[in-house]
Amino acid sequence: MIAPATIDFDDAEGLLAADRGGLLRGASMAGAQVRATAAAVAEGALESVAGDPPRTLIWVAGRGNAETAGSILAAALGGSAAAPIVVCAEAPPWIGALDLLVVAGDDPGDPALVGAAATAVRRGARVVVVAPYDGPLRDATAGRAAVLEPRLWVPDDFGLARYLAAGLAVLYAVDPSLSTDLGALADELDAEALRNSAGRELFTNPAKTLADRMTGRAVVLTGDNAATLAIARHAGAVLLRIALQAVASVGLADVIVALRTGLGAASNADREAALFHDDEIDGPLPERARVIALTLQAERAVVTARVAGLDDIDIVGAEDVPDVADAPVKAGRPEQQLAVLAVRFEMAATYLRLVRG
């Protein structure tokens, strides 16, 4: 059972005092991670692999944020990239000299990453290492790979932005039609972190608003396509790891079926009883599910139509910030919207953890 809140969302001093592990700092560093990757690219880190599009861009990552980033890139950009993007846990047997391999992870001794890199080098493929360049991974590539290793340390929970930035940089290096301004992306993520800072009150703070909606509720996160579903699953992972709150992350079609067959349903008698409910006398109300549907701006109308008439479902996009915010969010490219949503949920999970003291 999750411990009840002991700190108010608007108690900035209490939240900061409770943040003994530096979670807010880690959650606010997405922009810095992107900017560090942009600096490495500007210094020529990808010059050895830049050029014509490969036959296939293979993203090898076995777990965690590295695998999530590959899924997001494939879903958001796979249809417009000059080469197909394949996400897998190990090097496919057909890899060859016409392919480009990206090995992504946080462990330079991971046998899957080391084996994939060694196979790709042996067969003449271009290789990019998005991982700490040390130990067996360094030995396997022996200077025959482009390297985008982490320049800033952040907790593993908050590393998604670095992998996304590295993937975008690699795609642009081999396909200039996919123009990516990593500096602009970093600015947007910094702006999102500022909107969600501890000093901003709940009604002006998108992350605190999300956290408040999820407090004391069973939560289901959903997306209507592969990209938003990947972000929903990432949000579910950070809520579990950081907020210690178990949530479900499933496709929108499954959610619609569940809602229509009774998930979160309340009778008229239940609604009337809730109006006069007193927790001290009547005990806690039965837990009801809160469904949060993540969406890209281009698909919002479709998602809204699909859930019309269903109760207890919130549609959340990157541009959904309070009207009183200093600067409204402009809907950018899909990958930018997805990165902003990732940061927002990471900070919401952090607040859910901190309010418990």
CSV table of C-alpha atoms in Angstrom, one decimal:
chain,number,residue,atom,x,y,z
A,1,MET,CA,0.0,0.0,0.0
A,2,ILE,CA,1.3,3.5,-0.9
A,3,ALA,CA,1.9,5.7,2.0
A,4,PRO,CA,-0.4,8.8,2.2
A,5,ALA,CA,0.9,12.3,1.3
A,6,THR,CA,2.5,14.2,4.1
A,7,ILE,CA,3.6,17.3,2.1
A,8,ASP,CA,1.4,19.5,0.0
A,9,PHE,CA,2.2,19.9,-3.7
A,10,ASP,CA,2.5,23.6,-3.3
A,11,ASP,CA,4.9,23.4,-0.4
A,12,ALA,CA,8.1,24.1,-2.3
A,13,GLU,CA,10.3,24.2,0.7
A,14,GLY,CA,8.9,20.9,2.0
A,15,LEU,CA,9.4,19.2,-1.5
A,16,LEU,CA,13.0,20.4,-1.7
A,17,ALA,CA,13.7,19.2,1.8
A,18,ALA,CA,12.3,15.8,1.0
A,19,ASP,CA,14.4,15.5,-2.1
A,20,ARG,CA,17.4,14.0,-0.4
A,21,GLY,CA,18.3,11.9,-3.4
A,22,GLY,CA,18.4,14.8,-5.9
A,23,LEU,CA,15.4,13.5,-7.9
A,24,LEU,CA,14.2,16.9,-9.1
A,25,ARG,CA,17.7,17.7,-10.3
A,26,GLY,CA,17.9,14.5,-12.3
A,27,ALA,CA,14.4,15.0,-13.8
A,28,SER,CA,15.3,18.5,-14.8
A,29,MET,CA,18.4,17.5,-16.8
A,30,ALA,CA,16.9,16.2,-20.0
A,31,GLY,CA,17.8,19.4,-21.8
A,32,ALA,CA,21.3,19.3,-20.5
A,33,GLN,CA,21.7,15.7,-21.8
A,34,VAL,CA,20.5,16.7,-25.3
A,35,ARG,CA,22.8,19.7,-25.3
A,36,ALA,CA,25.8,17.5,-24.3
A,37,THR,CA,25.0,15.2,-27.2
A,38,ALA,CA,24.8,18.1,-29.6
A,39,ALA,CA,28.2,19.3,-28.4
A,40,ALA,CA,29.7,15.9,-29.1
A,41,VAL,CA,28.2,15.9,-32.6
A,42,ALA,CA,29.5,19.4,-33.3
A,43,GLU,CA,33.0,18.2,-32.3
A,44,GLY,CA,32.8,15.5,-35.0
A,45,ALA,CA,31.8,12.4,-33.1
A,46,LEU,CA,29.7,11.1,-36.0
A,47,GLU,CA,31.9,12.0,-38.9
A,48,SER,CA,33.1,8.4,-39.4
A,49,VAL,CA,29.6,7.1,-40.0
A,50,ALA,CA,28.1,10.1,-41.8
A,51,GLY,CA,27.2,9.7,-45.5
A,52,ASP,CA,24.7,7.8,-47.6
A,53,PRO,CA,21.7,6.2,-45.9
A,54,PRO,CA,22.4,2.6,-44.8
A,55,ARG,CA,20.4,-0.4,-46.1
A,56,THR,CA,19.0,-0.7,-42.5
A,57,LEU,CA,19.6,1.2,-39.3
A,58,ILE,CA,19.7,-1.4,-36.5
A,59,TRP,CA,19.2,-0.3,-32.9
A,60,VAL,CA,20.4,-2.9,-30.5
A,61,ALA,CA,19.3,-2.4,-26.9
A,62,GLY,CA,18.1,-5.0,-24.5
A,63,ARG,CA,16.2,-3.1,-21.9
A,64,GLY,CA,15.3,0.2,-20.2
A,65,ASN,CA,15.5,3.6,-21.6
A,66,ALA,CA,17.8,2.6,-24.4
A,67,GLU,CA,15.2,0.1,-25.8
A,68,THR,CA,12.4,2.6,-25.2
A,69,ALA,CA,14.2,5.3,-27.2
A,70,GLY,CA,14.7,2.9,-30.1
A,71,SER,CA,11.0,2.1,-30.1
A,72,ILE,CA,10.1,5.8,-30.1
A,73,LEU,CA,12.4,6.6,-32.9
A,74,ALA,CA,11.2,3.7,-35.1
A,75,ALA,CA,7.6,4.6,-34.4
A,76,ALA,CA,7.9,8.4,-34.9
A,77,LEU,CA,10.4,8.5,-37.8
A,78,GLY,CA,10.4,5.1,-39.3
A,79,GLY,CA,7.9,6.1,-42.0
A,80,SER,CA,9.9,9.1,-43.1
A,81,ALA,CA,13.5,7.9,-42.7
A,82,ALA,CA,15.4,6.9,-45.8
A,83,ALA,CA,16.3,3.5,-44.2
A,84,PRO,CA,14.1,1.2,-42.2
A,85,ILE,CA,14.8,1.3,-38.4
A,86,VAL,CA,14.9,-2.1,-36.7
A,87,VAL,CA,14.9,-2.4,-32.9
A,88,CYS,CA,16.2,-5.6,-31.5
A,89,ALA,CA,18.0,-7.2,-28.5
A,90,GLU,CA,21.0,-8.5,-30.4
A,91,ALA,CA,22.6,-8.2,-33.9
A,92,PRO,CA,20.4,-9.9,-36.6
A,93,PRO,CA,22.2,-12.7,-38.6
A,94,TRP,CA,21.8,-10.8,-41.9
A,95,ILE,CA,23.8,-7.7,-40.8
A,96,GLY,CA,26.4,-6.6,-43.4
A,97,ALA,CA,28.6,-3.9,-44.8
A,98,LEU,CA,25.6,-1.9,-46.0
A,99,ASP,CA,24.0,-1.5,-42.6
A,100,LEU,CA,24.5,0.8,-39.7
A,101,LEU,CA,24.4,-0.6,-36.1
A,102,VAL,CA,23.7,1.5,-33.0
A,103,VAL,CA,24.4,-0.2,-29.7
A,104,ALA,CA,22.7,1.6,-26.9
A,105,GLY,CA,22.8,0.9,-23.2
A,106,ASP,CA,24.4,1.7,-19.9
A,107,ASP,CA,26.7,-1.3,-19.4
A,108,PRO,CA,29.9,-1.6,-21.5
A,109,GLY,CA,30.1,-5.2,-20.5
A,110,ASP,CA,26.7,-6.3,-21.7
A,111,PRO,CA,27.3,-9.4,-23.7
A,112,ALA,CA,24.5,-8.6,-26.2
A,113,LEU,CA,25.9,-5.1,-26.9
A,114,VAL,CA,29.5,-6.4,-27.1
A,115,GLY,CA,28.6,-9.3,-29.3
A,116,ALA,CA,26.5,-7.1,-31.7
A,117,ALA,CA,29.3,-4.5,-32.0
A,118,ALA,CA,31.9,-7.2,-32.6
A,119,THR,CA,29.8,-8.8,-35.3
A,120,ALA,CA,29.1,-5.5,-37.0
A,121,VAL,CA,32.7,-4.5,-37.1
A,122,ARG,CA,33.8,-7.9,-38.4
A,123,ARG,CA,31.3,-7.7,-41.3
A,124,GLY,CA,32.2,-4.1,-42.2
A,125,ALA,CA,29.0,-2.3,-41.0
A,126,ARG,CA,29.1,1.2,-39.6
A,127,VAL,CA,28.9,1.2,-35.9
A,128,VAL,CA,27.8,3.9,-33.3
A,129,VAL,CA,28.2,3.3,-29.6
A,130,VAL,CA,25.7,5.1,-27.4
A,131,ALA,CA,27.0,3.7,-24.2
A,132,PRO,CA,30.0,4.1,-21.8
A,133,TYR,CA,33.0,3.4,-24.1
A,134,ASP,CA,35.0,1.2,-21.8
A,135,GLY,CA,35.9,-2.4,-21.1
A,136,PRO,CA,34.7,-5.2,-23.5
A,137,LEU,CA,32.8,-2.7,-25.7
A,138,ARG,CA,35.9,-0.7,-26.4
A,139,ASP,CA,37.9,-3.9,-27.0
A,140,ALA,CA,35.3,-5.2,-29.4
A,141,THR,CA,35.3,-2.2,-31.6
A,142,ALA,CA,39.0,-1.2,-31.3
A,143,GLY,CA,38.6,2.3,-32.5
A,144,ARG,CA,36.3,1.3,-35.5
A,145,ALA,CA,33.2,2.9,-34.1
A,146,ALA,CA,31.7,6.4,-33.7
A,147,VAL,CA,31.1,7.1,-30.0
A,148,LEU,CA,28.4,9.1,-28.2
A,149,GLU,CA,29.1,8.1,-24.7
A,150,PRO,CA,27.4,10.0,-21.8
A,151,ARG,CA,29.0,13.2,-20.8
A,152,LEU,CA,26.7,14.0,-17.8
A,153,TRP,CA,25.8,11.6,-15.1
A,154,VAL,CA,22.1,11.3,-14.3
A,155,PRO,CA,20.2,8.5,-12.6
A,156,ASP,CA,19.1,5.7,-14.9
A,157,ASP,CA,15.5,6.7,-14.5
A,158,PHE,CA,16.0,9.9,-16.3
A,159,GLY,CA,18.3,8.8,-19.2
A,160,LEU,CA,15.7,8.6,-22.0
A,161,ALA,CA,16.5,12.1,-23.4
A,162,ARG,CA,20.2,11.2,-24.0
A,163,TYR,CA,19.3,8.1,-26.1
A,164,LEU,CA,16.7,10.0,-28.0
A,165,ALA,CA,19.2,12.8,-28.8
A,166,ALA,CA,21.8,10.3,-29.9
A,167,GLY,CA,19.3,8.5,-32.2
A,168,LEU,CA,18.2,11.8,-33.8
A,169,ALA,CA,21.8,12.8,-34.4
A,170,VAL,CA,22.6,9.4,-36.0
A,171,LEU,CA,19.6,9.6,-38.2
A,172,TYR,CA,20.5,13.1,-39.4
A,173,ALA,CA,24.1,12.1,-40.0
A,174,VAL,CA,23.0,9.5,-42.6
A,175,ASP,CA,19.8,11.2,-43.8
A,176,PRO,CA,20.0,15.0,-43.9
A,177,SER,CA,16.3,15.2,-44.9
A,178,LEU,CA,15.5,14.4,-41.3
A,179,SER,CA,16.7,17.8,-40.1
A,180,THR,CA,17.0,17.9,-36.3
A,181,ASP,CA,17.9,20.9,-34.2
A,182,LEU,CA,19.1,19.4,-31.0
A,183,GLY,CA,19.7,22.8,-29.5
A,184,ALA,CA,16.1,23.7,-30.1
A,185,LEU,CA,15.0,20.4,-28.6
A,186,ALA,CA,17.2,21.1,-25.5
A,187,ASP,CA,15.6,24.5,-25.1
A,188,GLU,CA,12.1,23.0,-25.2
A,189,LEU,CA,13.0,20.4,-22.6
A,190,ASP,CA,14.5,23.1,-20.4
A,191,ALA,CA,11.3,25.1,-20.7
A,192,GLU,CA,9.3,22.0,-19.7
A,193,ALA,CA,11.5,21.5,-16.7
A,194,LEU,CA,11.0,25.2,-15.7
A,195,ARG,CA,7.2,24.9,-16.1
A,196,ASN,CA,7.3,21.9,-13.7
A,197,SER,CA,9.7,23.4,-11.1
A,198,ALA,CA,8.9,23.0,-7.4
A,199,GLY,CA,8.3,26.7,-6.9
A,200,ARG,CA,5.3,26.7,-9.4
A,201,GLU,CA,1.9,26.1,-7.8
A,202,LEU,CA,-0.2,23.2,-8.8
A,203,PHE,CA,-2.6,25.0,-11.0
A,204,THR,CA,0.3,26.4,-13.1
A,205,ASN,CA,2.4,23.3,-13.1
A,206,PRO,CA,1.6,20.5,-15.6
A,207,ALA,CA,3.6,17.8,-13.8
A,208,LYS,CA,2.1,18.6,-10.4
A,209,THR,CA,-1.4,18.6,-12.1
A,210,LEU,CA,-0.7,15.1,-13.4
A,211,ALA,CA,0.6,13.9,-10.1
A,212,ASP,CA,-2.5,15.3,-8.3
A,213,ARG,CA,-4.8,13.5,-10.8
A,214,MET,CA,-3.1,10.2,-10.1
A,215,THR,CA,-3.0,10.5,-6.3
A,216,GLY,CA,-5.1,7.9,-4.7
A,217,ARG,CA,-6.4,6.4,-7.9
A,218,ALA,CA,-5.7,3.3,-9.9
A,219,VAL,CA,-4.0,4.6,-13.0
A,220,VAL,CA,-4.1,3.3,-16.6
A,221,LEU,CA,-1.8,5.0,-19.2
A,222,THR,CA,-2.6,4.5,-22.8
A,223,GLY,CA,-1.6,5.6,-26.3
A,224,ASP,CA,-3.3,5.1,-29.7
A,225,ASN,CA,-0.1,4.4,-31.7
A,226,ALA,CA,3.3,2.8,-31.3
A,227,ALA,CA,5.0,6.1,-30.3
A,228,THR,CA,2.5,7.3,-27.7
A,229,LEU,CA,2.2,3.8,-26.3
A,230,ALA,CA,6.0,3.7,-25.9
A,231,ILE,CA,5.9,6.9,-23.9
A,232,ALA,CA,3.0,5.5,-21.9
A,233,ARG,CA,5.1,2.5,-21.0
A,234,HIS,CA,8.0,4.7,-20.2
A,235,ALA,CA,5.8,6.7,-17.9
A,236,GLY,CA,4.6,3.5,-16.3
A,237,ALA,CA,8.2,2.5,-15.6
A,238,VAL,CA,9.2,5.7,-14.0
A,239,LEU,CA,6.0,5.8,-11.9
A,240,LEU,CA,6.9,2.3,-10.6
A,241,ARG,CA,10.6,3.0,-10.1
A,242,ILE,CA,10.4,6.5,-8.7
A,243,ALA,CA,6.9,7.0,-7.3
A,244,LEU,CA,6.6,3.3,-6.3
A,245,GLN,CA,3.2,3.3,-7.8
A,246,ALA,CA,2.1,0.4,-10.0
A,247,VAL,CA,0.1,1.4,-13.1
A,248,ALA,CA,-1.1,-0.3,-16.3
A,249,SER,CA,0.2,0.8,-19.7
A,250,VAL,CA,-1.8,-0.6,-22.5
A,251,GLY,CA,-3.2,0.3,-26.0
A,252,LEU,CA,-6.2,2.6,-26.3
A,253,ALA,CA,-8.3,-0.2,-27.9
A,254,ASP,CA,-8.0,-2.3,-24.8
A,255,VAL,CA,-8.8,0.7,-22.6
A,256,ILE,CA,-12.0,1.4,-24.5
A,257,VAL,CA,-13.2,-2.2,-24.2
A,258,ALA,CA,-12.5,-2.1,-20.5
A,259,LEU,CA,-14.3,1.2,-19.9
A,260,ARG,CA,-17.3,0.0,-21.9
A,261,THR,CA,-17.5,-3.2,-19.8
A,262,GLY,CA,-17.3,-1.6,-16.4
A,263,LEU,CA,-13.8,-0.2,-15.6
A,264,GLY,CA,-14.3,2.8,-13.4
A,265,ALA,CA,-18.0,2.7,-13.7
A,266,ALA,CA,-20.1,4.3,-11.0
A,267,SER,CA,-23.9,4.1,-10.6
A,268,ASN,CA,-26.1,7.1,-9.9
A,269,ALA,CA,-26.4,5.9,-6.3
A,270,ASP,CA,-22.6,5.9,-6.0
A,271,ARG,CA,-22.4,9.4,-7.4
A,272,GLU,CA,-25.0,10.7,-4.9
A,273,ALA,CA,-23.3,9.0,-2.0
A,274,ALA,CA,-20.0,10.5,-2.9
A,275,LEU,CA,-21.5,14.0,-2.6
A,276,PHE,CA,-22.1,13.5,1.1
A,277,HIS,CA,-19.2,11.1,1.8
A,278,ASP,CA,-17.1,11.6,5.0
A,279,ASP,CA,-13.9,9.5,5.1
A,280,GLU,CA,-13.8,9.6,8.9
A,281,ILE,CA,-17.4,8.2,9.2
A,282,ASP,CA,-17.9,6.2,6.1
A,283,GLY,CA,-14.3,5.1,5.4
A,284,PRO,CA,-12.5,5.6,2.1
A,285,LEU,CA,-14.4,5.6,-1.1
A,286,PRO,CA,-13.9,2.6,-3.4
A,287,GLU,CA,-10.9,3.2,-5.6
A,288,ARG,CA,-11.8,4.2,-9.2
A,289,ALA,CA,-9.5,4.1,-12.2
A,290,ARG,CA,-8.1,7.2,-13.8
A,291,VAL,CA,-7.2,6.7,-17.5
A,292,ILE,CA,-4.7,9.1,-19.1
A,293,ALA,CA,-4.5,8.9,-22.9
A,294,LEU,CA,-1.3,10.3,-24.3
A,295,THR,CA,-1.6,11.9,-27.8
A,296,LEU,CA,0.3,13.8,-30.5
A,297,GLN,CA,-1.4,17.0,-31.6
A,298,ALA,CA,-2.0,15.6,-35.1
A,299,GLU,CA,-4.0,12.7,-33.7
A,300,ARG,CA,-5.9,14.5,-30.9
A,301,ALA,CA,-9.1,14.8,-32.8
A,302,VAL,CA,-9.2,11.1,-33.6
A,303,VAL,CA,-8.4,10.1,-30.0
A,304,THR,CA,-11.1,12.5,-28.7
A,305,ALA,CA,-13.7,11.0,-31.0
A,306,ARG,CA,-12.7,7.5,-29.9
A,307,VAL,CA,-13.2,8.2,-26.2
A,308,ALA,CA,-16.3,10.4,-26.5
A,309,GLY,CA,-18.9,9.5,-23.9
A,310,LEU,CA,-16.4,7.6,-21.6
A,311,ASP,CA,-15.9,8.8,-18.0
A,312,ASP,CA,-12.7,9.3,-16.1
A,313,ILE,CA,-10.4,9.6,-19.1
A,314,ASP,CA,-8.0,12.5,-19.5
A,315,ILE,CA,-6.4,13.3,-22.9
A,316,VAL,CA,-2.9,14.7,-22.4
A,317,GLY,CA,-0.6,16.1,-25.1
A,318,ALA,CA,2.6,18.1,-24.9
A,319,GLU,CA,0.7,21.3,-25.5
A,320,ASP,CA,-1.6,20.8,-22.5
A,321,VAL,CA,-0.2,23.3,-20.1
A,322,PRO,CA,-2.2,25.7,-17.9
A,323,ASP,CA,-3.4,28.9,-19.6
A,324,VAL,CA,-1.5,31.0,-17.0
A,325,ALA,CA,1.8,29.5,-17.9
A,326,ASP,CA,4.5,32.0,-19.0
A,327,ALA,CA,4.8,30.6,-22.5
A,328,PRO,CA,2.3,28.2,-24.2
A,329,VAL,CA,3.9,25.1,-25.7
A,330,LYS,CA,4.0,25.1,-29.5
A,331,ALA,CA,3.4,21.7,-31.0
A,332,GLY,CA,6.6,20.8,-32.6
A,333,ARG,CA,7.7,17.7,-34.5
A,334,PRO,CA,6.4,14.3,-33.1
A,335,GLU,CA,9.7,13.4,-31.5
A,336,GLN,CA,9.8,16.8,-29.7
A,337,GLN,CA,6.2,16.3,-28.3
A,338,LEU,CA,7.1,12.8,-27.1
A,339,ALA,CA,10.3,14.0,-25.4
A,340,VAL,CA,8.3,16.8,-23.6
A,341,LEU,CA,5.7,14.3,-22.4
A,342,ALA,CA,8.5,12.0,-21.1
A,343,VAL,CA,10.0,14.8,-19.0
A,344,ARG,CA,6.5,15.8,-17.7
A,345,PHE,CA,5.8,12.3,-16.5
A,346,GLU,CA,9.2,11.9,-15.0
A,347,MET,CA,8.7,15.0,-13.0
A,348,ALA,CA,5.1,14.0,-12.0
A,349,ALA,CA,6.5,10.7,-10.7
A,350,THR,CA,9.1,12.6,-8.7
A,351,TYR,CA,6.4,14.8,-7.1
A,352,LEU,CA,4.4,11.7,-6.2
A,353,ARG,CA,7.4,10.3,-4.4
A,354,LEU,CA,8.3,13.6,-2.7
A,355,VAL,CA,4.9,14.4,-1.3
A,356,ARG,CA,5.2,11.3,0.9
A,357,GLY,CA,8.2,12.8,2.6
